C-alpha cells in the first residue's frame, strides 16, 4: 500500500497514484484478475471500496434500498466491463467513484420532479449506520479527513454550491437559483473552492 | 490546436466545472468540442480535475452497505464466472475438429464413386457419424450448462426477483439465500454447509399459504465437497403468491414425497 510519490507538479495525486516505477497498484492488479473472471479478486475489490461507493451513492440518493441497487449495479458493471478501466489514465478508485456518481445521478434524475422536490424540502438525511472508519488504507482515512477539513474552511454557501453540484448534479444556473445568488458568483465559488481543495491536498501530501 | 493562447486559457478555466458536471449545456458542448481537438493541456487537466472531484465523495456521511448486498453480488458473480467457464469449455471441447470435416469430405467423395458397395466404406461412414454425434452431444451438454448458469445469473440479478433469507434453526449452521423469480424459478445457495450423513440429501419444500395444505416437495441436492450449495429450481411446484415459506429438510437419497424430518432452514416468502 506504500506508493512512492511522483515528483510531478501534481503532488496531491501522488497519494492516489502509484509511483512511476513499474510497480502495479494493488487495485490495478485486482482489476487485471477480473479480466480472468477471478471471483476472489472481485471480493477483494468489493471489500476495499464498497463502503466509500455506498457512502457516496447513499448521499446522492438518500434512500438505502435504491442506493444498494445502484451499488450492486456499479460493481456488476465493474465485474462485466473491467476492461473499461485503463490504468494508464489514472488510479482505480477515482474511476470507480466517477462511475458510481454518474449512475446515482442518473437514478436521481429518473425520480419524478415532484418527488424530488418533496425530498429536498424535507432535507432529511437517512439514518446513517455508525461506522468507525473506512475499511481502506490509513492513507484513505487521512485523505477523507483532510478533504472534510479543507471544505469546512470554505464559506458555507460556497460549500453548499459545491455539494449541490457534486451530490445533486445541479448546473451553475440551477445552483444560482437555489441559493439566490448571481450566476457569476456561483461559478467563481465553485472553481475557487475546487482550486483551494486542490492546493490544500497538495500541501498535505 | 493550442496556438490561440486566449482560447486555450478560456477552456482551461472551465475544466474543473466540466469534470464536476456543473457547466450548462452550451459550455459543456464547447469544452467537449475543444477536448475532441486533442488539446493535450486540457486533456491532462481534465484527468487531474476528475481525481480532484472524486475526492468530494469523502464529504458524505460514512455508511456501509448491508452484508446481504455482498452475498447477493457474490452469488451473481460466482454464477457468471461458472457460466464463463462453461462457455470456454463449450468452445474448446465441442468445436468439430478440422480433420473430421476432412474425413466427412473424403467419405462423401468415395461414396459417390463406390455407391456404398464396399463394406469398409460403410464402416467408415458409420464411425464418422458416431464421432460427429458424440461431438454434437458434447456441444449440447456444454450449451445446456451454459444456459443453466445464465438462467441462474438472470434470476439473481433481476431486481424483480424476491430475496428470501433462509435462517437455520440450529446454531452454527450458515444462512442460505433464496432468490425467487416469478417466471425463471428459484435459486437457493449457501456456503460452508456440513455434508448430510451417508447418502442423505437436502430437499427443498414449498409450504403453501392455504391452511392445512401439505408441503410441496421440490428438488434435492447435496452440497459439493467444499460445502457449497447451489440449487436452481426452474419450475417450482407453486407460485410465490401461493407460498408461505420455503423450507429445507434432510431426506433419504432421492428425496421424499413428504418431509420426514424437521426443517433445517426456513425462510418466509414475503406476501404481496
Ligand atoms: Zn485546451
GROMACS .gro file of C-alpha atoms and ligand atoms in nm:
model
  478
    1UNK     CA    1   0.000   0.000   0.000
    2UNK     CA    2   0.305   0.225   0.005
    3UNK     CA    3   0.314   0.432  -0.307
    4UNK     CA    4   0.628   0.620  -0.385
    5UNK     CA    5   0.545   0.974  -0.467
    6UNK     CA    6   0.572   1.132  -0.805
    7UNK     CA    7   0.783   1.440  -0.835
    8UNK     CA    8   0.536   1.591  -1.079
    9UNK     CA    9   0.369   1.924  -1.001
   10UNK     CA   10   0.053   1.734  -0.913
   11UNK     CA   11   0.188   1.620  -0.583
   12UNK     CA   12  -0.156   1.567  -0.439
   13UNK     CA   13  -0.216   1.299  -0.695
   14UNK     CA   14   0.073   1.109  -0.551
   15UNK     CA   15  -0.141   0.974  -0.270
   16UNK     CA   16  -0.377   0.835  -0.526
   17UNK     CA   17  -0.137   0.729  -0.793
   18UNK     CA   18   0.113   0.450  -0.790
   19UNK     CA   19   0.469   0.558  -0.843
   20UNK     CA   20   0.603   0.577  -1.191
   21UNK     CA   21   0.815   0.273  -1.133
   22UNK     CA   22   0.685  -0.047  -1.282
   23UNK     CA   23   0.506  -0.132  -0.962
   24UNK     CA   24   0.139  -0.201  -1.032
   25UNK     CA   25  -0.105  -0.070  -0.774
   26UNK     CA   26  -0.295  -0.335  -0.578
   27UNK     CA   27  -0.621  -0.217  -0.732
   28UNK     CA   28  -0.488  -0.236  -1.087
   29UNK     CA   29  -0.362  -0.589  -1.020
   30UNK     CA   30  -0.705  -0.690  -0.889
   31UNK     CA   31  -0.879  -0.537  -1.190
   32UNK     CA   32  -0.648  -0.737  -1.417
   33UNK     CA   33  -0.755  -1.053  -1.241
   34UNK     CA   34  -1.120  -0.961  -1.303
   35UNK     CA   35  -1.049  -0.999  -1.671
   36UNK     CA   36  -0.976  -1.365  -1.596
   37UNK     CA   37  -1.314  -1.391  -1.418
   38UNK     CA   38  -1.138  -1.423  -1.083
   39UNK     CA   39  -1.411  -1.414  -0.817
   40UNK     CA   40  -1.171  -1.364  -0.525
   41UNK     CA   41  -1.028  -1.053  -0.692
   42UNK     CA   42  -1.383  -0.921  -0.715
   43UNK     CA   43  -1.435  -0.998  -0.347
   44UNK     CA   44  -1.120  -0.804  -0.258
   45UNK     CA   45  -1.218  -0.504  -0.466
   46UNK     CA   46  -1.562  -0.506  -0.312
   47UNK     CA   47  -1.421  -0.521   0.040
   48UNK     CA   48  -1.173  -0.243  -0.031
   49UNK     CA   49  -1.414   0.003  -0.186
   50UNK     CA   50  -1.779  -0.084  -0.127
   51UNK     CA   51  -1.808   0.145   0.174
   52UNK     CA   52  -1.699   0.464   0.008
   53UNK     CA   53  -1.902   0.377  -0.302
   54UNK     CA   54  -2.210   0.312  -0.089
   55UNK     CA   55  -2.144   0.625   0.118
   56UNK     CA   56  -2.139   0.836  -0.197
   57UNK     CA   57  -2.439   0.675  -0.362
   58UNK     CA   58  -2.648   0.692  -0.044
   59UNK     CA   59  -2.565   1.061  -0.003
   60UNK     CA   60  -2.686   1.125  -0.358
   61UNK     CA   61  -2.999   0.912  -0.346
   62UNK     CA   62  -3.090   0.949   0.023
   63UNK     CA   63  -3.260   0.611   0.023
   64UNK     CA   64  -3.092   0.290   0.132
   65UNK     CA   65  -3.279   0.049  -0.095
   66UNK     CA   66  -3.219   0.247  -0.414
   67UNK     CA   67  -2.860   0.311  -0.308
   68UNK     CA   68  -2.800  -0.062  -0.269
   69UNK     CA   69  -2.942  -0.128  -0.613
   70UNK     CA   70  -2.708   0.128  -0.765
   71UNK     CA   71  -2.408  -0.009  -0.575
   72UNK     CA   72  -2.495  -0.356  -0.700
   73UNK     CA   73  -2.523  -0.218  -1.048
   74UNK     CA   74  -2.185  -0.042  -1.022
   75UNK     CA   75  -1.999  -0.350  -0.901
   76UNK     CA   76  -2.166  -0.575  -1.158
   77UNK     CA   77  -2.067  -0.326  -1.424
   78UNK     CA   78  -1.712  -0.343  -1.294
   79UNK     CA   79  -1.722  -0.723  -1.300
   80UNK     CA   80  -1.859  -0.739  -1.652
   81UNK     CA   81  -1.665  -0.449  -1.802
   82UNK     CA   82  -1.336  -0.447  -1.615
   83UNK     CA   83  -1.159  -0.383  -1.944
   84UNK     CA   84  -1.309  -0.034  -1.948
   85UNK     CA   85  -1.073   0.073  -1.672
   86UNK     CA   86  -0.748   0.193  -1.823
   87UNK     CA   87  -0.477   0.201  -1.558
   88UNK     CA   88  -0.263   0.437  -1.762
   89UNK     CA   89  -0.526   0.710  -1.733
   90UNK     CA   90  -0.519   0.725  -1.355
   91UNK     CA   91  -0.583   0.532  -1.035
   92UNK     CA   92  -0.877   0.299  -0.995
   93UNK     CA   93  -1.079   0.438  -0.706
   94UNK     CA   94  -1.149   0.781  -0.858
   95UNK     CA   95  -1.259   0.600  -1.173
   96UNK     CA   96  -1.493   0.379  -0.972
   97UNK     CA   97  -1.629   0.677  -0.779
   98UNK     CA   98  -1.694   0.865  -1.101
   99UNK     CA   99  -1.883   0.565  -1.237
  100UNK     CA  100  -2.084   0.536  -0.915
  101UNK     CA  101  -2.166   0.906  -0.906
  102UNK     CA  102  -2.284   0.905  -1.267
  103UNK     CA  103  -2.505   0.603  -1.207
  104UNK     CA  104  -2.650   0.754  -0.891
  105UNK     CA  105  -2.719   1.089  -1.058
  106UNK     CA  106  -2.888   0.909  -1.348
  107UNK     CA  107  -3.106   0.731  -1.097
  108UNK     CA  108  -3.180   1.058  -0.920
  109UNK     CA  109  -3.292   1.217  -1.247
  110UNK     CA  110  -3.525   0.925  -1.306
  111UNK     CA  111  -3.724   1.017  -1.000
  112UNK     CA  112  -4.016   1.241  -1.068
  113UNK     CA  113  -3.956   1.610  -1.019
  114UNK     CA  114  -4.234   1.623  -0.766
  115UNK     CA  115  -4.092   1.350  -0.552
  116UNK     CA  116  -3.753   1.511  -0.568
  117UNK     CA  117  -3.881   1.849  -0.454
  118UNK     CA  118  -4.061   1.691  -0.165
  119UNK     CA  119  -3.741   1.525  -0.053
  120UNK     CA  120  -3.540   1.842  -0.088
  121UNK     CA  121  -3.786   2.031   0.127
  122UNK     CA  122  -3.771   1.768   0.392
  123UNK     CA  123  -3.390   1.797   0.373
  124UNK     CA  124  -3.374   1.479   0.567
  125UNK     CA  125  -3.072   1.259   0.570
  126UNK     CA  126  -3.131   0.889   0.613
  127UNK     CA  127  -3.019   0.730   0.935
  128UNK     CA  128  -2.653   0.652   0.890
  129UNK     CA  129  -2.515   0.327   1.013
  130UNK     CA  130  -2.240   0.427   1.251
  131UNK     CA  131  -1.916   0.300   1.109
  132UNK     CA  132  -1.592   0.366   1.290
  133UNK     CA  133  -1.391   0.409   0.973
  134UNK     CA  134  -1.347   0.315   0.614
  135UNK     CA  135  -1.201  -0.023   0.551
  136UNK     CA  136  -0.949   0.137   0.319
  137UNK     CA  137  -0.591   0.218   0.395
  138UNK     CA  138  -0.476   0.466   0.653
  139UNK     CA  139  -0.392   0.694   0.362
  140UNK     CA  140  -0.754   0.689   0.257
  141UNK     CA  141  -0.874   0.774   0.606
  142UNK     CA  142  -0.632   1.062   0.634
  143UNK     CA  143  -0.734   1.190   0.296
  144UNK     CA  144  -1.104   1.170   0.383
  145UNK     CA  145  -1.042   1.369   0.700
  146UNK     CA  146  -0.834   1.624   0.514
  147UNK     CA  147  -1.095   1.671   0.242
  148UNK     CA  148  -1.358   1.742   0.507
  149UNK     CA  149  -1.133   1.985   0.692
  150UNK     CA  150  -1.044   2.174   0.376
  151UNK     CA  151  -1.402   2.204   0.257
  152UNK     CA  152  -1.513   2.316   0.603
  153UNK     CA  153  -1.282   2.616   0.562
  154UNK     CA  154  -1.485   2.744   0.267
  155UNK     CA  155  -1.768   2.985   0.328
  156UNK     CA  156  -2.090   2.793   0.392
  157UNK     CA  157  -2.262   2.897   0.071
  158UNK     CA  158  -1.956   2.811  -0.132
  159UNK     CA  159  -1.951   2.468   0.029
  160UNK     CA  160  -2.322   2.429  -0.037
  161UNK     CA  161  -2.272   2.523  -0.402
  162UNK     CA  162  -2.010   2.252  -0.445
  163UNK     CA  163  -2.229   1.997  -0.269
  164UNK     CA  164  -2.529   2.084  -0.486
  165UNK     CA  165  -2.316   2.033  -0.795
  166UNK     CA  166  -2.147   1.713  -0.682
  167UNK     CA  167  -2.419   1.530  -0.490
  168UNK     CA  168  -2.728   1.658  -0.669
  169UNK     CA  169  -2.591   1.711  -1.015
  170UNK     CA  170  -2.715   2.070  -1.041
  171UNK     CA  171  -2.580   2.309  -1.304
  172UNK     CA  172  -2.437   2.653  -1.225
  173UNK     CA  173  -2.768   2.815  -1.321
  174UNK     CA  174  -2.969   2.577  -1.104
  175UNK     CA  175  -2.738   2.637  -0.811
  176UNK     CA  176  -2.761   3.014  -0.856
  177UNK     CA  177  -3.135   2.977  -0.850
  178UNK     CA  178  -3.136   2.750  -0.545
  179UNK     CA  179  -2.903   2.976  -0.345
  180UNK     CA  180  -3.048   3.304  -0.478
  181UNK     CA  181  -2.703   3.425  -0.582
  182UNK     CA  182  -2.578   3.570  -0.911
  183UNK     CA  183  -2.461   3.316  -1.166
  184UNK     CA  184  -2.111   3.467  -1.187
  185UNK     CA  185  -2.069   3.444  -0.811
  186UNK     CA  186  -2.165   3.076  -0.813
  187UNK     CA  187  -1.921   2.995  -1.096
  188UNK     CA  188  -1.643   3.173  -0.910
  189UNK     CA  189  -1.720   2.996  -0.583
  190UNK     CA  190  -1.712   2.654  -0.738
  191UNK     CA  191  -1.390   2.699  -0.927
  192UNK     CA  192  -1.221   2.879  -0.640
  193UNK     CA  193  -1.342   2.616  -0.394
  194UNK     CA  194  -1.211   2.328  -0.604
  195UNK     CA  195  -0.875   2.501  -0.654
  196UNK     CA  196  -0.842   2.562  -0.282
  197UNK     CA  197  -0.919   2.198  -0.215
  198UNK     CA  198  -0.653   2.100  -0.466
  199UNK     CA  199  -0.396   2.332  -0.310
  200UNK     CA  200  -0.480   2.204   0.035
  201UNK     CA  201  -0.439   1.843  -0.071
  202UNK     CA  202  -0.111   1.923  -0.243
  203UNK     CA  203   0.019   2.090   0.070
  204UNK     CA  204  -0.089   1.790   0.274
  205UNK     CA  205   0.099   1.539   0.070
  206UNK     CA  206  -0.463   2.339  -3.154
  207UNK     CA  207  -0.315   2.540  -2.873
  208UNK     CA  208  -0.156   2.830  -3.053
  209UNK     CA  209  -0.450   3.055  -2.968
  210UNK     CA  210  -0.347   3.117  -2.609
  211UNK     CA  211  -0.656   3.311  -2.517
  212UNK     CA  212  -0.890   3.035  -2.621
  213UNK     CA  213  -0.686   2.771  -2.454
  214UNK     CA  214  -0.687   2.959  -2.126
  215UNK     CA  215  -1.059   3.009  -2.154
  216UNK     CA  216  -1.122   2.635  -2.186
  217UNK     CA  217  -0.863   2.552  -1.925
  218UNK     CA  218  -1.063   2.757  -1.674
  219UNK     CA  219  -1.375   2.555  -1.742
  220UNK     CA  220  -1.216   2.214  -1.696
  221UNK     CA  221  -1.288   2.178  -1.322
  222UNK     CA  222  -1.654   2.261  -1.371
  223UNK     CA  223  -1.661   2.029  -1.671
  224UNK     CA  224  -1.533   1.744  -1.454
  225UNK     CA  225  -1.786   1.834  -1.187
  226UNK     CA  226  -2.063   1.836  -1.447
  227UNK     CA  227  -2.194   2.177  -1.347
  228UNK     CA  228  -2.149   2.361  -1.677
  229UNK     CA  229  -2.462   2.446  -1.868
  230UNK     CA  230  -2.529   2.254  -2.187
  231UNK     CA  231  -2.376   2.512  -2.419
  232UNK     CA  232  -2.048   2.548  -2.229
  233UNK     CA  233  -2.025   2.174  -2.180
  234UNK     CA  234  -2.059   2.119  -2.554
  235UNK     CA  235  -1.794   2.382  -2.625
  236UNK     CA  236  -1.545   2.224  -2.383
  237UNK     CA  237  -1.627   1.879  -2.521
  238UNK     CA  238  -1.559   2.001  -2.874
  239UNK     CA  239  -1.232   2.158  -2.765
  240UNK     CA  240  -1.122   1.836  -2.592
  241UNK     CA  241  -1.210   1.647  -2.906
  242UNK     CA  242  -0.947   1.851  -3.093
  243UNK     CA  243  -0.692   1.669  -2.878
  244UNK     CA  244  -0.564   1.965  -2.674
  245UNK     CA  245  -0.309   1.794  -2.452
  246UNK     CA  246  -0.302   2.051  -2.177
  247UNK     CA  247  -0.678   2.039  -2.128
  248UNK     CA  248  -0.688   1.660  -2.150
  249UNK     CA  249  -0.429   1.631  -1.876
  250UNK     CA  250  -0.608   1.898  -1.674
  251UNK     CA  251  -0.929   1.701  -1.709
  252UNK     CA  252  -0.770   1.383  -1.574
  253UNK     CA  253  -0.644   1.579  -1.273
  254UNK     CA  254  -0.978   1.751  -1.227
  255UNK     CA  255  -1.160   1.418  -1.227
  256UNK     CA  256  -0.933   1.294  -0.949
  257UNK     CA  257  -0.991   1.613  -0.756
  258UNK     CA  258  -1.369   1.599  -0.799
  259UNK     CA  259  -1.379   1.232  -0.694
  260UNK     CA  260  -1.236   1.336  -0.356
  261UNK     CA  261  -1.564   1.514  -0.281
  262UNK     CA  262  -1.713   1.172  -0.211
  263UNK     CA  263  -1.546   1.194   0.132
  264UNK     CA  264  -1.782   1.477   0.226
  265UNK     CA  265  -2.069   1.228   0.253
  266UNK     CA  266  -2.152   1.086   0.597
  267UNK     CA  267  -1.990   0.744   0.621
  268UNK     CA  268  -2.219   0.449   0.575
  269UNK     CA  269  -2.181   0.081   0.499
  270UNK     CA  270  -2.394  -0.143   0.279
  271UNK     CA  271  -2.564  -0.443   0.435
  272UNK     CA  272  -2.376  -0.772   0.425
  273UNK     CA  273  -2.668  -0.912   0.230
  274UNK     CA  274  -2.568  -0.700  -0.068
  275UNK     CA  275  -2.221  -0.854  -0.064
  276UNK     CA  276  -2.370  -1.202  -0.054
  277UNK     CA  277  -2.608  -1.127  -0.338
  278UNK     CA  278  -2.335  -0.981  -0.556
  279UNK     CA  279  -2.103  -1.273  -0.493
  280UNK     CA  280  -2.374  -1.521  -0.582
  281UNK     CA  281  -2.426  -1.348  -0.913
  282UNK     CA  282  -2.058  -1.314  -0.982
  283UNK     CA  283  -1.993  -1.681  -0.899
  284UNK     CA  284  -2.277  -1.789  -1.128
  285UNK     CA  285  -2.141  -1.576  -1.409
  286UNK     CA  286  -1.787  -1.700  -1.359
  287UNK     CA  287  -1.923  -2.056  -1.382
  288UNK     CA  288  -2.113  -1.962  -1.698
  289UNK     CA  289  -1.798  -1.815  -1.850
  290UNK     CA  290  -1.610  -2.134  -1.766
  291UNK     CA  291  -1.883  -2.350  -1.919
  292UNK     CA  292  -1.876  -2.131  -2.226
  293UNK     CA  293  -1.500  -2.157  -2.263
  294UNK     CA  294  -1.510  -2.531  -2.228
  295UNK     CA  295  -1.801  -2.546  -2.471
  296UNK     CA  296  -1.587  -2.370  -2.726
  297UNK     CA  297  -1.271  -2.566  -2.667
  298UNK     CA  298  -1.433  -2.908  -2.638
  299UNK     CA  299  -1.701  -2.904  -2.898
  300UNK     CA  300  -1.563  -2.730  -3.199
  301UNK     CA  301  -1.569  -3.000  -3.463
  302UNK     CA  302  -1.205  -3.060  -3.547
  303UNK     CA  303  -1.091  -2.985  -3.898
  304UNK     CA  304  -0.971  -3.338  -3.961
  305UNK     CA  305  -1.324  -3.458  -3.907
  306UNK     CA  306  -1.461  -3.233  -4.176
  307UNK     CA  307  -1.181  -3.369  -4.394
  308UNK     CA  308  -1.295  -3.720  -4.311
  309UNK     CA  309  -1.653  -3.633  -4.394
  310UNK     CA  310  -1.548  -3.488  -4.728
  311UNK     CA  311  -1.337  -3.793  -4.807
  312UNK     CA  312  -1.620  -4.027  -4.716
  313UNK     CA  313  -1.862  -3.842  -4.939
  314UNK     CA  314  -1.614  -3.837  -5.221
  315UNK     CA  315  -1.564  -4.211  -5.215
  316UNK     CA  316  -1.930  -4.274  -5.158
  317UNK     CA  317  -2.009  -4.108  -5.487
  318UNK     CA  318  -1.780  -4.345  -5.668
  319UNK     CA  319  -1.848  -4.666  -5.491
  320UNK     CA  320  -2.217  -4.619  -5.414
  321UNK     CA  321  -2.194  -4.783  -5.073
  322UNK     CA  322  -2.069  -5.109  -5.214
  323UNK     CA  323  -1.764  -5.162  -5.008
  324UNK     CA  324  -1.830  -5.282  -4.659
  325UNK     CA  325  -1.524  -5.094  -4.533
  326UNK     CA  326  -1.662  -4.772  -4.669
  327UNK     CA  327  -1.995  -4.822  -4.489
  328UNK     CA  328  -1.796  -4.893  -4.176
  329UNK     CA  329  -1.602  -4.567  -4.220
  330UNK     CA  330  -1.923  -4.376  -4.269
  331UNK     CA  331  -2.074  -4.530  -3.958
  332UNK     CA  332  -1.770  -4.444  -3.746
  333UNK     CA  333  -1.757  -4.089  -3.874
  334UNK     CA  334  -2.125  -4.044  -3.798
  335UNK     CA  335  -2.074  -4.177  -3.447
  336UNK     CA  336  -1.786  -3.941  -3.387
  337UNK     CA  337  -1.991  -3.649  -3.513
  338UNK     CA  338  -2.284  -3.743  -3.290
  339UNK     CA  339  -2.055  -3.761  -2.988
  340UNK     CA  340  -1.923  -3.415  -3.070
  341UNK     CA  341  -2.274  -3.278  -3.103
  342UNK     CA  342  -2.374  -3.426  -2.768
  343UNK     CA  343  -2.074  -3.272  -2.600
  344UNK     CA  344  -2.167  -2.941  -2.751
  345UNK     CA  345  -2.525  -2.976  -2.634
  346UNK     CA  346  -2.415  -3.066  -2.283
  347UNK     CA  347  -2.194  -2.756  -2.266
  348UNK     CA  348  -2.469  -2.541  -2.412
  349UNK     CA  349  -2.711  -2.678  -2.156
  350UNK     CA  350  -2.475  -2.600  -1.868
  351UNK     CA  351  -2.422  -2.254  -2.008
  352UNK     CA  352  -2.795  -2.189  -2.039
  353UNK     CA  353  -2.844  -2.312  -1.684
  354UNK     CA  354  -2.578  -2.082  -1.543
  355UNK     CA  355  -2.719  -1.792  -1.740
  356UNK     CA  356  -3.065  -1.859  -1.608
  357UNK     CA  357  -2.928  -1.860  -1.256
  358UNK     CA  358  -2.747  -1.531  -1.317
  359UNK     CA  359  -3.067  -1.375  -1.450
  360UNK     CA  360  -3.269  -1.487  -1.151
  361UNK     CA  361  -3.006  -1.344  -0.917
  362UNK     CA  362  -2.973  -1.009  -1.090
  363UNK     CA  363  -3.328  -0.925  -1.190
  364UNK     CA  364  -3.445  -0.659  -0.941
  365UNK     CA  365  -3.794  -0.808  -0.961
  366UNK     CA  366  -3.670  -1.128  -0.801
  367UNK     CA  367  -3.773  -1.180  -0.442
  368UNK     CA  368  -3.491  -1.225  -0.192
  369UNK     CA  369  -3.561  -1.474   0.084
  370UNK     CA  370  -3.320  -1.522   0.370
  371UNK     CA  371  -3.342  -1.880   0.498
  372UNK     CA  372  -3.218  -1.898   0.853
  373UNK     CA  373  -3.115  -2.216   1.026
  374UNK     CA  374  -3.287  -2.341   1.339
  375UNK     CA  375  -2.967  -2.500   1.464
  376UNK     CA  376  -2.682  -2.291   1.597
  377UNK     CA  377  -2.370  -2.273   1.386
  378UNK     CA  378  -2.546  -2.353   1.059
  379UNK     CA  379  -2.485  -2.091   0.790
  380UNK     CA  380  -2.776  -1.892   0.650
  381UNK     CA  381  -2.900  -1.977   0.299
  382UNK     CA  382  -3.011  -1.727   0.041
  383UNK     CA  383  -3.310  -1.799  -0.179
  384UNK     CA  384  -3.398  -1.582  -0.478
  385UNK     CA  385  -3.732  -1.637  -0.647
  386UNK     CA  386  -3.808  -1.502  -0.990
  387UNK     CA  387  -4.176  -1.528  -1.087
  388UNK     CA  388  -4.105  -1.683  -1.425
  389UNK     CA  389  -3.749  -1.819  -1.417
  390UNK     CA  390  -3.754  -2.010  -1.090
  391UNK     CA  391  -3.580  -2.028  -0.756
  392UNK     CA  392  -3.210  -2.025  -0.674
  393UNK     CA  393  -3.105  -2.138  -0.326
  394UNK     CA  394  -2.743  -2.111  -0.230
  395UNK     CA  395  -2.509  -2.110   0.063
  396UNK     CA  396  -2.152  -2.173   0.163
  397UNK     CA  397  -1.980  -2.396   0.418
  398UNK     CA  398  -2.266  -2.638   0.468
  399UNK     CA  399  -2.197  -2.960   0.657
  400UNK     CA  400  -2.233  -3.272   0.443
  401UNK     CA  401  -2.550  -3.477   0.521
  402UNK     CA  402  -2.459  -3.817   0.660
  403UNK     CA  403  -2.443  -4.124   0.437
  404UNK     CA  404  -2.647  -4.096   0.121
  405UNK     CA  405  -2.887  -3.845   0.267
  406UNK     CA  406  -2.965  -3.533   0.075
  407UNK     CA  407  -3.115  -3.187   0.125
  408UNK     CA  408  -3.463  -3.128  -0.015
  409UNK     CA  409  -3.648  -2.803  -0.078
  410UNK     CA  410  -4.015  -2.770   0.018
  411UNK     CA  411  -4.274  -2.507  -0.064
  412UNK     CA  412  -4.507  -2.453   0.231
  413UNK     CA  413  -4.841  -2.337   0.085
  414UNK     CA  414  -5.035  -2.044   0.227
  415UNK     CA  415  -5.360  -2.239   0.232
  416UNK     CA  416  -5.421  -2.356   0.591
  417UNK     CA  417  -5.374  -2.727   0.633
  418UNK     CA  418  -5.218  -2.778   0.290
  419UNK     CA  419  -4.927  -3.020   0.277
  420UNK     CA  420  -4.571  -2.907   0.199
  421UNK     CA  421  -4.500  -2.942  -0.172
  422UNK     CA  422  -4.184  -3.139  -0.250
  423UNK     CA  423  -3.924  -2.980  -0.473
  424UNK     CA  424  -3.573  -3.071  -0.578
  425UNK     CA  425  -3.294  -3.238  -0.384
  426UNK     CA  426  -2.925  -3.157  -0.381
  427UNK     CA  427  -2.618  -3.244  -0.176
  428UNK     CA  428  -2.363  -2.970  -0.107
  429UNK     CA  429  -2.042  -3.016  -0.303
  430UNK     CA  430  -1.712  -3.115  -0.143
  431UNK     CA  431  -1.638  -2.753  -0.040
  432UNK     CA  432  -1.978  -2.727   0.129
  433UNK     CA  433  -2.116  -2.505  -0.145
  434UNK     CA  434  -2.487  -2.546  -0.206
  435UNK     CA  435  -2.626  -2.407  -0.530
  436UNK     CA  436  -2.971  -2.527  -0.631
  437UNK     CA  437  -3.169  -2.400  -0.927
  438UNK     CA  438  -3.536  -2.496  -0.947
  439UNK     CA  439  -3.652  -2.392  -1.292
  440UNK     CA  440  -4.014  -2.498  -1.241
  441UNK     CA  441  -4.121  -2.470  -0.878
  442UNK     CA  442  -4.446  -2.655  -0.796
  443UNK     CA  443  -4.619  -2.331  -0.691
  444UNK     CA  444  -4.601  -1.952  -0.735
  445UNK     CA  445  -4.460  -1.706  -0.478
  446UNK     CA  446  -4.810  -1.573  -0.415
  447UNK     CA  447  -4.938  -1.917  -0.312
  448UNK     CA  448  -4.639  -1.992  -0.092
  449UNK     CA  449  -4.600  -1.901   0.272
  450UNK     CA  450  -4.241  -2.011   0.314
  451UNK     CA  451  -3.956  -2.220   0.182
  452UNK     CA  452  -3.805  -2.494   0.392
  453UNK     CA  453  -3.517  -2.739   0.355
  454UNK     CA  454  -3.502  -3.076   0.528
  455UNK     CA  455  -3.262  -3.366   0.523
  456UNK     CA  456  -3.411  -3.666   0.344
  457UNK     CA  457  -3.305  -4.012   0.226
  458UNK     CA  458  -3.131  -4.021  -0.113
  459UNK     CA  459  -3.372  -3.938  -0.393
  460UNK     CA  460  -3.594  -3.723  -0.173
  461UNK     CA  461  -3.933  -3.787  -0.015
  462UNK     CA  462  -4.293  -3.715  -0.114
  463UNK     CA  463  -4.343  -3.552   0.226
  464UNK     CA  464  -4.090  -3.429   0.482
  465UNK     CA  465  -3.957  -3.697   0.717
  466UNK     CA  466  -3.756  -3.462   0.942
  467UNK     CA  467  -3.790  -3.113   1.083
  468UNK     CA  468  -3.664  -2.837   0.852
  469UNK     CA  469  -3.307  -2.722   0.900
  470UNK     CA  470  -3.369  -2.396   0.715
  471UNK     CA  471  -3.686  -2.190   0.681
  472UNK     CA  472  -3.744  -1.860   0.503
  473UNK     CA  473  -4.070  -1.666   0.485
  474UNK     CA  474  -4.192  -1.562   0.140
  475UNK     CA  475  -4.299  -1.200   0.169
  476UNK     CA  476  -4.660  -1.183   0.054
  477UNK     CA  477  -4.793  -0.904  -0.163
  478LIG    ZN1  478  -0.714   2.321  -2.423
   0.00000   0.00000   0.00000
